[in-house]
Amino acid sequence: ANKDQNSAGDAFQMKRPSILIHVTKDPNAPPPETFPYLENMEDPTNTTHMTMLSFYSFPPKGGIDDPEEFAQTLRKRWKPFGALGRVYVAQEGVNAQMSIPTNVIDNFVDCCTNYIPELGVHMENGINIDPKPLTMEEFQVAGVPVRGQPAPPFRGLHVRVRNQIVADGLDRPLDWESAGYDMPPLEWHAQLKKAKEATTATTEGSTDKKKEDIPIILDCRNTYETDVGIFDGAEPLNTENFRDSWDVLKERLQDTPKDAPIMTYCTGGIRCVKVGAYLTQEMGFKNVSRLAGGIIAYDRTLNEKAAEEEPLFKGTNFVFDGRLGRAITEEPLFK
């Protein structure tokens, strides 16, 4: 009986219909979008080195209207470069840590600077480019090991939409364009040298300079970062998370005159935009500055423009691109 039933079922089994699709080219269709930065570009797969870089952007007037759409635009624009990295997009702006094939780095910079309006002039201090590209062999083992095996800093390009590009824990967003003086790295270096000399002279009693005239230098990074590297004369906030900064700042500066000089810094500059905005807008300080481009820009600028100068940042700059650290000086600051 079962055999007969199976035979009957086979006889009435419906056949899957075939579908034929005919594709024709629309002669009136617009040509594919092309950009000057792709003209005569080298093949990124032929690169011998990878360049690490970072940047952030706080576009004014409401920021980014549609973060999801903009994230897709970035994926599309950056695909031809073979770009790798981790990028956060929010209404307030963009925060990126990336690695780019070195043979197309100029094309990538041109793309971001001149053809993506939400970046462009709003990338404060431009793109922070590591001065020492990695060979492909170095790149493949420069990241955090995965299951005990060497790994690169990035394996793909991940552009993710977030509520904020840096989670700050504030009740309301501040005006990120009003965040104190953005001090260029060489000026920062000179100011730190003066502060160091003044501190020494004040301690020895060989100057009329008052202690309150010496700037307060605040390291706005977390403890695991300041444990391995810090500027001479800087005070760490000793936070576990960035959102803890506000209570620490209130306590540290509660008796500080509002016109006291306060200098702040972080890894790439983005956190100090928020700290600077908080110090000026919420706490009323009037003499706030921040290191333009952060420690990354300081390291690059000193290497390129003042190589004879001794770095005032001691130890390793903790970075967020998979390498986790870039040694600037040899001081062993691990605690």
mmCIF file of C-alpha atoms in Angstrom:
data_model
loop_
_atom_site.group_PDB
_atom_site.id
_atom_site.type_symbol
_atom_site.label_atom_id
_atom_site.label_comp_id
_atom_site.label_asym_id
_atom_site.label_seq_id
_atom_site.Cartn_x
_atom_site.Cartn_y
_atom_site.Cartn_z
ATOM 1 C CA ALA A 1 0.000 0.000 0.000
ATOM 2 C CA ASN A 2 2.805 2.346 0.916
ATOM 3 C CA LYS A 3 4.462 1.649 -2.436
ATOM 4 C CA ASP A 4 1.235 2.526 -4.262
ATOM 5 C CA GLN A 5 0.793 5.716 -2.226
ATOM 6 C CA ASN A 6 4.372 6.806 -2.975
ATOM 7 C CA SER A 7 3.826 6.164 -6.673
ATOM 8 C CA ALA A 8 0.642 8.202 -6.618
ATOM 9 C CA GLY A 9 2.385 11.004 -4.768
ATOM 10 C CA ASP A 10 5.175 11.035 -7.317
ATOM 11 C CA ALA A 11 2.682 11.201 -10.140
ATOM 12 C CA PHE A 12 0.982 14.295 -8.719
ATOM 13 C CA GLN A 13 4.157 16.031 -7.459
ATOM 14 C CA MET A 14 4.238 19.599 -8.767
ATOM 15 C CA LYS A 15 7.232 20.595 -10.788
ATOM 16 C CA ARG A 16 9.081 23.796 -9.880
ATOM 17 C CA PRO A 17 8.461 26.323 -12.663
ATOM 18 C CA SER A 18 11.409 27.720 -14.564
ATOM 19 C CA ILE A 19 11.941 31.481 -14.554
ATOM 20 C CA LEU A 20 13.692 33.276 -17.365
ATOM 21 C CA ILE A 21 15.006 36.782 -16.719
ATOM 22 C CA HIS A 22 15.869 38.996 -19.647
ATOM 23 C CA VAL A 23 18.178 41.942 -18.833
ATOM 24 C CA THR A 24 18.645 44.826 -21.189
ATOM 25 C CA LYS A 25 20.712 47.953 -20.825
ATOM 26 C CA ASP A 26 18.798 51.194 -20.508
ATOM 27 C CA PRO A 27 20.421 53.567 -23.025
ATOM 28 C CA ASN A 28 19.108 56.525 -20.997
ATOM 29 C CA ALA A 29 20.537 55.342 -17.656
ATOM 30 C CA PRO A 30 23.033 57.761 -16.056
ATOM 31 C CA PRO A 31 26.681 56.601 -16.078
ATOM 32 C CA PRO A 32 28.164 55.225 -12.844
ATOM 33 C CA GLU A 33 29.262 57.908 -10.417
ATOM 34 C CA THR A 34 32.986 58.632 -10.687
ATOM 35 C CA PHE A 35 35.259 60.834 -8.604
ATOM 36 C CA PRO A 36 38.527 62.579 -9.455
ATOM 37 C CA TYR A 37 40.288 61.002 -6.468
ATOM 38 C CA LEU A 38 39.941 57.576 -8.119
ATOM 39 C CA GLU A 39 41.564 58.643 -11.392
ATOM 40 C CA ASN A 40 44.947 57.002 -11.963
ATOM 41 C CA MET A 41 44.816 55.503 -8.483
ATOM 42 C CA GLU A 42 47.161 52.603 -7.826
ATOM 43 C CA ASP A 43 45.769 49.163 -7.055
ATOM 44 C CA PRO A 44 45.493 49.013 -3.239
ATOM 45 C CA THR A 45 46.009 45.242 -3.320
ATOM 46 C CA ASN A 46 49.553 45.886 -4.570
ATOM 47 C CA THR A 47 50.570 47.907 -1.519
ATOM 48 C CA THR A 48 53.641 46.948 0.477
ATOM 49 C CA HIS A 49 52.617 48.910 3.574
ATOM 50 C CA MET A 50 49.557 49.860 5.626
ATOM 51 C CA THR A 51 49.120 53.289 7.212
ATOM 52 C CA MET A 52 47.282 53.724 10.505
ATOM 53 C CA LEU A 53 45.172 56.838 10.900
ATOM 54 C CA SER A 54 42.357 58.358 12.906
ATOM 55 C CA PHE A 55 40.033 61.335 12.685
ATOM 56 C CA TYR A 56 36.837 62.735 14.100
ATOM 57 C CA SER A 57 34.252 65.241 12.964
ATOM 58 C CA PHE A 58 31.567 67.284 14.713
ATOM 59 C CA PRO A 59 29.569 68.836 11.842
ATOM 60 C CA PRO A 60 27.672 71.969 12.948
ATOM 61 C CA LYS A 61 23.986 72.821 12.538
ATOM 62 C CA GLY A 62 22.465 69.596 13.785
ATOM 63 C CA GLY A 63 25.274 67.291 12.751
ATOM 64 C CA ILE A 64 24.405 64.345 10.512
ATOM 65 C CA ASP A 65 20.744 64.197 9.493
ATOM 66 C CA ASP A 66 20.524 60.479 8.721
ATOM 67 C CA PRO A 67 23.357 58.469 10.357
ATOM 68 C CA GLU A 68 22.267 55.178 8.742
ATOM 69 C CA GLU A 69 22.320 56.640 5.247
ATOM 70 C CA PHE A 70 25.611 58.404 5.898
ATOM 71 C CA ALA A 71 27.197 55.194 7.199
ATOM 72 C CA GLN A 72 26.233 53.478 3.961
ATOM 73 C CA THR A 73 27.736 56.377 1.993
ATOM 74 C CA LEU A 74 31.045 55.939 3.822
ATOM 75 C CA ARG A 75 31.102 52.193 3.119
ATOM 76 C CA LYS A 76 30.493 52.871 -0.578
ATOM 77 C CA ARG A 77 33.025 55.698 -0.904
ATOM 78 C CA TRP A 78 35.778 53.829 0.954
ATOM 79 C CA LYS A 79 35.377 50.420 -0.703
ATOM 80 C CA PRO A 80 37.731 51.193 -3.649
ATOM 81 C CA PHE A 81 40.592 51.904 -1.218
ATOM 82 C CA GLY A 82 40.516 48.530 0.507
ATOM 83 C CA ALA A 83 40.018 50.479 3.740
ATOM 84 C CA LEU A 84 39.955 48.642 7.062
ATOM 85 C CA GLY A 85 38.917 49.941 10.446
ATOM 86 C CA ARG A 86 36.290 50.749 13.009
ATOM 87 C CA VAL A 87 34.118 53.814 12.458
ATOM 88 C CA TYR A 88 31.305 55.148 14.630
ATOM 89 C CA VAL A 89 28.635 57.388 13.139
ATOM 90 C CA ALA A 90 26.053 59.313 15.154
ATOM 91 C CA GLN A 91 23.987 62.430 14.673
ATOM 92 C CA GLU A 92 26.710 64.385 16.507
ATOM 93 C CA GLY A 93 29.467 63.278 14.127
ATOM 94 C CA VAL A 94 32.046 60.641 13.154
ATOM 95 C CA ASN A 95 34.858 58.897 15.052
ATOM 96 C CA ALA A 96 37.240 56.713 13.026
ATOM 97 C CA GLN A 97 40.281 54.509 13.628
ATOM 98 C CA MET A 98 41.444 52.987 10.345
ATOM 99 C CA SER A 99 44.242 51.419 8.349
ATOM 100 C CA ILE A 100 44.635 52.274 4.654
ATOM 101 C CA PRO A 101 46.932 50.760 2.000
ATOM 102 C CA THR A 102 49.805 53.231 1.916
ATOM 103 C CA ASN A 103 49.939 53.402 -1.888
ATOM 104 C CA VAL A 104 46.439 55.003 -1.951
ATOM 105 C CA ILE A 105 46.652 57.106 1.213
ATOM 106 C CA ASP A 106 46.712 60.401 -0.715
ATOM 107 C CA ASN A 107 43.589 59.380 -2.651
ATOM 108 C CA PHE A 108 41.824 58.464 0.595
ATOM 109 C CA VAL A 109 42.709 61.797 2.203
ATOM 110 C CA ASP A 110 41.473 63.630 -0.900
ATOM 111 C CA CYS A 111 38.197 61.701 -0.746
ATOM 112 C CA CYS A 112 37.561 62.532 2.919
ATOM 113 C CA THR A 113 38.750 66.112 2.735
ATOM 114 C CA ASN A 114 37.134 67.296 -0.489
ATOM 115 C CA TYR A 115 34.263 64.970 -1.352
ATOM 116 C CA ILE A 116 32.500 64.132 1.918
ATOM 117 C CA PRO A 117 31.054 67.410 3.287
ATOM 118 C CA GLU A 118 30.264 65.966 6.723
ATOM 119 C CA LEU A 119 34.010 65.360 7.114
ATOM 120 C CA GLY A 120 36.035 67.916 5.134
ATOM 121 C CA VAL A 121 36.690 71.075 7.131
ATOM 122 C CA HIS A 122 34.837 69.606 10.112
ATOM 123 C CA MET A 123 37.588 67.051 10.735
ATOM 124 C CA GLU A 124 39.245 69.037 13.476
ATOM 125 C CA ASN A 125 42.996 69.076 12.791
ATOM 126 C CA GLY A 126 42.433 66.972 9.670
ATOM 127 C CA ILE A 127 43.383 63.307 9.560
ATOM 128 C CA ASN A 128 45.863 62.027 12.130
ATOM 129 C CA ILE A 129 48.241 59.898 10.069
ATOM 130 C CA ASP A 130 50.771 57.701 11.840
ATOM 131 C CA PRO A 131 54.233 58.757 10.637
ATOM 132 C CA LYS A 132 55.496 55.158 10.455
ATOM 133 C CA PRO A 133 53.614 52.893 8.011
ATOM 134 C CA LEU A 134 53.673 49.180 8.773
ATOM 135 C CA THR A 135 54.978 46.629 6.306
ATOM 136 C CA MET A 136 52.401 44.011 5.390
ATOM 137 C CA GLU A 137 54.310 41.517 7.518
ATOM 138 C CA GLU A 138 54.255 43.896 10.511
ATOM 139 C CA PHE A 139 50.593 44.715 9.940
ATOM 140 C CA GLN A 140 49.533 41.063 10.009
ATOM 141 C CA VAL A 141 50.847 40.664 13.567
ATOM 142 C CA ALA A 142 50.345 44.206 14.935
ATOM 143 C CA GLY A 143 46.950 43.612 16.522
ATOM 144 C CA VAL A 144 45.742 41.819 19.611
ATOM 145 C CA PRO A 145 46.239 38.034 19.270
ATOM 146 C CA VAL A 146 43.075 36.057 18.535
ATOM 147 C CA ARG A 147 42.871 32.666 20.243
ATOM 148 C CA GLY A 148 46.589 32.801 20.790
ATOM 149 C CA GLN A 149 47.382 33.514 17.138
ATOM 150 C CA PRO A 150 48.874 36.760 15.712
ATOM 151 C CA ALA A 151 46.294 39.088 14.166
ATOM 152 C CA PRO A 152 46.207 42.428 12.309
ATOM 153 C CA PRO A 153 44.795 45.581 13.931
ATOM 154 C CA PHE A 154 41.698 45.342 11.699
ATOM 155 C CA ARG A 155 40.294 42.523 9.591
ATOM 156 C CA GLY A 156 37.569 44.458 7.799
ATOM 157 C CA LEU A 157 35.774 47.783 7.586
ATOM 158 C CA HIS A 158 33.056 48.196 10.213
ATOM 159 C CA VAL A 159 30.982 51.382 10.045
ATOM 160 C CA ARG A 160 28.497 51.308 12.919
ATOM 161 C CA VAL A 161 25.740 53.702 13.915
ATOM 162 C CA ARG A 162 25.717 54.757 17.574
ATOM 163 C CA ASN A 163 23.843 57.222 19.761
ATOM 164 C CA GLN A 164 27.129 59.066 20.349
ATOM 165 C CA ILE A 165 30.573 58.786 18.791
ATOM 166 C CA VAL A 166 32.024 59.016 22.317
ATOM 167 C CA ALA A 167 29.665 57.991 25.115
ATOM 168 C CA ASP A 168 29.842 60.860 27.618
ATOM 169 C CA GLY A 169 26.956 60.285 30.051
ATOM 170 C CA LEU A 170 25.904 63.945 29.932
ATOM 171 C CA ASP A 171 22.237 64.828 30.345
ATOM 172 C CA ARG A 172 22.252 66.989 27.226
ATOM 173 C CA PRO A 173 24.610 67.634 24.318
ATOM 174 C CA LEU A 174 26.795 70.730 24.519
ATOM 175 C CA ASP A 175 28.044 73.016 21.769
ATOM 176 C CA TRP A 176 31.101 71.108 20.566
ATOM 177 C CA GLU A 177 32.250 74.128 18.555
ATOM 178 C CA SER A 178 32.759 76.085 21.769
ATOM 179 C CA ALA A 179 35.320 73.976 23.559
ATOM 180 C CA GLY A 180 38.279 76.223 24.343
ATOM 181 C CA TYR A 181 41.452 76.952 22.390
ATOM 182 C CA ASP A 182 42.658 74.208 20.057
ATOM 183 C CA MET A 183 46.402 74.498 20.729
ATOM 184 C CA PRO A 184 48.747 73.322 17.930
ATOM 185 C CA PRO A 185 51.238 70.610 18.970
ATOM 186 C CA LEU A 186 54.393 72.743 18.744
ATOM 187 C CA GLU A 187 52.807 75.508 20.815
ATOM 188 C CA TRP A 188 51.697 72.843 23.310
ATOM 189 C CA HIS A 189 55.268 71.557 23.487
ATOM 190 C CA ALA A 190 56.590 75.073 24.145
ATOM 191 C CA GLN A 191 53.967 75.752 26.827
ATOM 192 C CA LEU A 192 54.786 72.489 28.595
ATOM 193 C CA LYS A 193 58.489 73.349 28.576
ATOM 194 C CA LYS A 194 57.695 76.735 30.164
ATOM 195 C CA ALA A 195 55.407 75.102 32.734
ATOM 196 C CA LYS A 196 58.090 72.567 33.623
ATOM 197 C CA GLU A 197 60.721 75.297 34.080
ATOM 198 C CA ALA A 198 58.331 77.456 36.110
ATOM 199 C CA THR A 199 57.375 74.548 38.350
ATOM 200 C CA THR A 200 61.034 73.777 39.026
ATOM 201 C CA ALA A 201 61.839 77.439 39.719
ATOM 202 C CA THR A 202 58.825 77.849 42.000
ATOM 203 C CA THR A 203 59.798 74.761 43.971
ATOM 204 C CA GLU A 204 63.332 76.077 44.387
ATOM 205 C CA GLY A 205 62.103 79.564 45.257
ATOM 206 C CA SER A 206 64.081 81.172 42.439
ATOM 207 C CA THR A 207 61.215 82.946 40.675
ATOM 208 C CA ASP A 208 58.478 85.451 41.394
ATOM 209 C CA LYS A 209 56.022 83.409 39.324
ATOM 210 C CA LYS A 210 52.984 82.386 41.360
ATOM 211 C CA LYS A 211 51.928 78.772 41.523
ATOM 212 C CA GLU A 212 48.435 79.693 40.306
ATOM 213 C CA ASP A 213 49.932 81.098 37.103
ATOM 214 C CA ILE A 214 51.327 77.687 36.168
ATOM 215 C CA PRO A 215 48.773 75.829 34.016
ATOM 216 C CA ILE A 216 46.848 72.859 35.312
ATOM 217 C CA ILE A 217 47.578 70.055 32.835
ATOM 218 C CA LEU A 218 44.866 67.401 32.814
ATOM 219 C CA ASP A 219 45.167 63.991 31.183
ATOM 220 C CA CYS A 220 41.566 63.235 30.193
ATOM 221 C CA ARG A 221 42.119 59.555 29.446
ATOM 222 C CA ASN A 222 41.334 56.539 31.591
ATOM 223 C CA THR A 223 43.626 54.910 34.130
ATOM 224 C CA TYR A 224 44.685 52.014 31.891
ATOM 225 C CA GLU A 225 45.939 54.627 29.400
ATOM 226 C CA THR A 226 47.730 56.967 31.809
ATOM 227 C CA ASP A 227 49.400 54.013 33.524
ATOM 228 C CA VAL A 228 51.575 53.426 30.451
ATOM 229 C CA GLY A 229 52.231 56.971 29.240
ATOM 230 C CA ILE A 230 51.738 60.590 30.329
ATOM 231 C CA PHE A 231 53.014 64.131 29.688
ATOM 232 C CA ASP A 232 55.504 65.681 32.085
ATOM 233 C CA GLY A 233 53.622 67.628 34.740
ATOM 234 C CA ALA A 234 50.178 66.259 33.852
ATOM 235 C CA GLU A 235 47.567 65.085 36.336
ATOM 236 C CA PRO A 236 45.568 61.970 35.392
ATOM 237 C CA LEU A 237 41.833 62.018 36.092
ATOM 238 C CA ASN A 238 42.110 58.356 37.169
ATOM 239 C CA THR A 239 38.777 57.398 35.619
ATOM 240 C CA GLU A 240 37.687 53.935 34.578
ATOM 241 C CA ASN A 241 35.261 55.297 31.963
ATOM 242 C CA PHE A 242 35.063 58.624 30.167
ATOM 243 C CA ARG A 243 31.595 59.290 31.582
ATOM 244 C CA ASP A 244 33.163 59.445 35.058
ATOM 245 C CA SER A 245 35.147 62.561 34.088
ATOM 246 C CA TRP A 246 32.555 65.161 35.080
ATOM 247 C CA ASP A 247 32.439 64.379 38.792
ATOM 248 C CA VAL A 248 36.229 64.182 38.914
ATOM 249 C CA LEU A 249 36.554 67.578 37.206
ATOM 250 C CA LYS A 250 34.072 69.167 39.603
ATOM 251 C CA GLU A 251 35.986 67.908 42.621
ATOM 252 C CA ARG A 252 39.457 68.719 41.259
ATOM 253 C CA LEU A 253 38.572 72.247 40.128
ATOM 254 C CA GLN A 254 36.056 73.291 42.772
ATOM 255 C CA ASP A 255 38.379 75.919 44.291
ATOM 256 C CA THR A 256 40.140 76.902 41.069
ATOM 257 C CA PRO A 257 39.718 80.512 39.840
ATOM 258 C CA LYS A 258 37.675 80.743 36.655
ATOM 259 C CA ASP A 259 40.519 82.470 34.804
ATOM 260 C CA ALA A 260 43.142 79.855 35.746
ATOM 261 C CA PRO A 261 44.951 78.331 32.761
ATOM 262 C CA ILE A 262 43.781 74.752 32.159
ATOM 263 C CA MET A 263 45.382 72.558 29.491
ATOM 264 C CA THR A 264 43.774 69.252 28.530
ATOM 265 C CA TYR A 265 44.760 66.375 26.265
ATOM 266 C CA CYS A 266 43.726 62.872 25.239
ATOM 267 C CA THR A 267 44.711 60.299 22.610
ATOM 268 C CA GLY A 268 43.416 61.897 19.406
ATOM 269 C CA GLY A 269 41.616 65.019 20.624
ATOM 270 C CA ILE A 270 37.983 63.945 20.509
ATOM 271 C CA ARG A 271 37.445 63.485 24.239
ATOM 272 C CA CYS A 272 38.990 66.884 24.946
ATOM 273 C CA VAL A 273 36.440 68.542 22.681
ATOM 274 C CA LYS A 274 33.794 67.317 25.108
ATOM 275 C CA VAL A 275 35.893 68.120 28.180
ATOM 276 C CA GLY A 276 36.643 71.601 26.845
ATOM 277 C CA ALA A 277 32.963 72.225 26.138
ATOM 278 C CA TYR A 278 32.071 71.074 29.665
ATOM 279 C CA LEU A 279 34.752 73.208 31.352
ATOM 280 C CA THR A 280 33.740 76.357 29.458
ATOM 281 C CA GLN A 281 29.963 75.958 29.206
ATOM 282 C CA GLU A 282 29.063 74.079 32.387
ATOM 283 C CA MET A 283 31.820 75.146 34.788
ATOM 284 C CA GLY A 284 32.508 78.654 33.482
ATOM 285 C CA PHE A 285 36.273 78.457 32.965
ATOM 286 C CA LYS A 286 37.632 81.090 30.603
ATOM 287 C CA ASN A 287 41.204 79.986 29.879
ATOM 288 C CA VAL A 288 40.838 76.425 28.593
ATOM 289 C CA SER A 289 43.013 74.898 25.890
ATOM 290 C CA ARG A 290 43.366 71.402 24.449
ATOM 291 C CA LEU A 291 46.077 69.650 22.487
ATOM 292 C CA ALA A 292 45.040 69.789 18.832
ATOM 293 C CA GLY A 293 44.909 66.241 17.481
ATOM 294 C CA GLY A 294 45.890 64.760 20.834
ATOM 295 C CA ILE A 295 48.996 62.730 21.591
ATOM 296 C CA ILE A 296 48.902 61.199 18.103
ATOM 297 C CA ALA A 297 49.305 64.604 16.433
ATOM 298 C CA TYR A 298 51.945 65.654 18.973
ATOM 299 C CA ASP A 299 54.029 62.564 18.224
ATOM 300 C CA ARG A 300 53.732 63.048 14.455
ATOM 301 C CA THR A 301 54.421 66.791 14.535
ATOM 302 C CA LEU A 302 57.461 66.475 16.758
ATOM 303 C CA ASN A 303 58.876 63.762 14.489
ATOM 304 C CA GLU A 304 58.271 65.792 11.338
ATOM 305 C CA LYS A 305 59.020 69.359 12.433
ATOM 306 C CA ALA A 306 61.108 69.245 15.610
ATOM 307 C CA ALA A 307 62.934 65.936 15.651
ATOM 308 C CA GLU A 308 65.752 67.479 17.697
ATOM 309 C CA GLU A 309 63.356 68.160 20.591
ATOM 310 C CA GLU A 310 62.982 65.644 23.400
ATOM 311 C CA PRO A 311 59.363 64.453 23.644
ATOM 312 C CA LEU A 312 57.609 65.614 26.799
ATOM 313 C CA PHE A 313 55.229 62.680 26.580
ATOM 314 C CA LYS A 314 56.864 59.787 28.378
ATOM 315 C CA GLY A 315 56.084 56.129 27.710
ATOM 316 C CA THR A 316 53.515 54.562 25.394
ATOM 317 C CA ASN A 317 50.485 56.159 23.796
ATOM 318 C CA PHE A 318 47.581 53.734 24.231
ATOM 319 C CA VAL A 319 45.705 53.622 20.916
ATOM 320 C CA PHE A 320 42.390 52.080 19.880
ATOM 321 C CA ASP A 321 43.227 50.560 16.514
ATOM 322 C CA GLY A 322 44.101 47.017 17.550
ATOM 323 C CA ARG A 323 47.779 47.732 18.238
ATOM 324 C CA LEU A 324 46.766 49.084 21.685
ATOM 325 C CA GLY A 325 50.046 50.916 22.109
ATOM 326 C CA ARG A 326 52.618 52.998 20.260
ATOM 327 C CA ALA A 327 55.840 53.682 22.169
ATOM 328 C CA ILE A 328 56.910 57.337 22.048
ATOM 329 C CA THR A 329 59.756 57.101 24.573
ATOM 330 C CA GLU A 330 61.361 54.137 26.278
ATOM 331 C CA GLU A 331 60.341 55.013 29.843
ATOM 332 C CA PRO A 332 58.814 51.886 31.476
ATOM 333 C CA LEU A 333 55.737 53.425 33.096
ATOM 334 C CA PHE A 334 53.771 50.206 33.605
ATOM 335 C CA LYS A 335 52.392 50.001 37.119
#
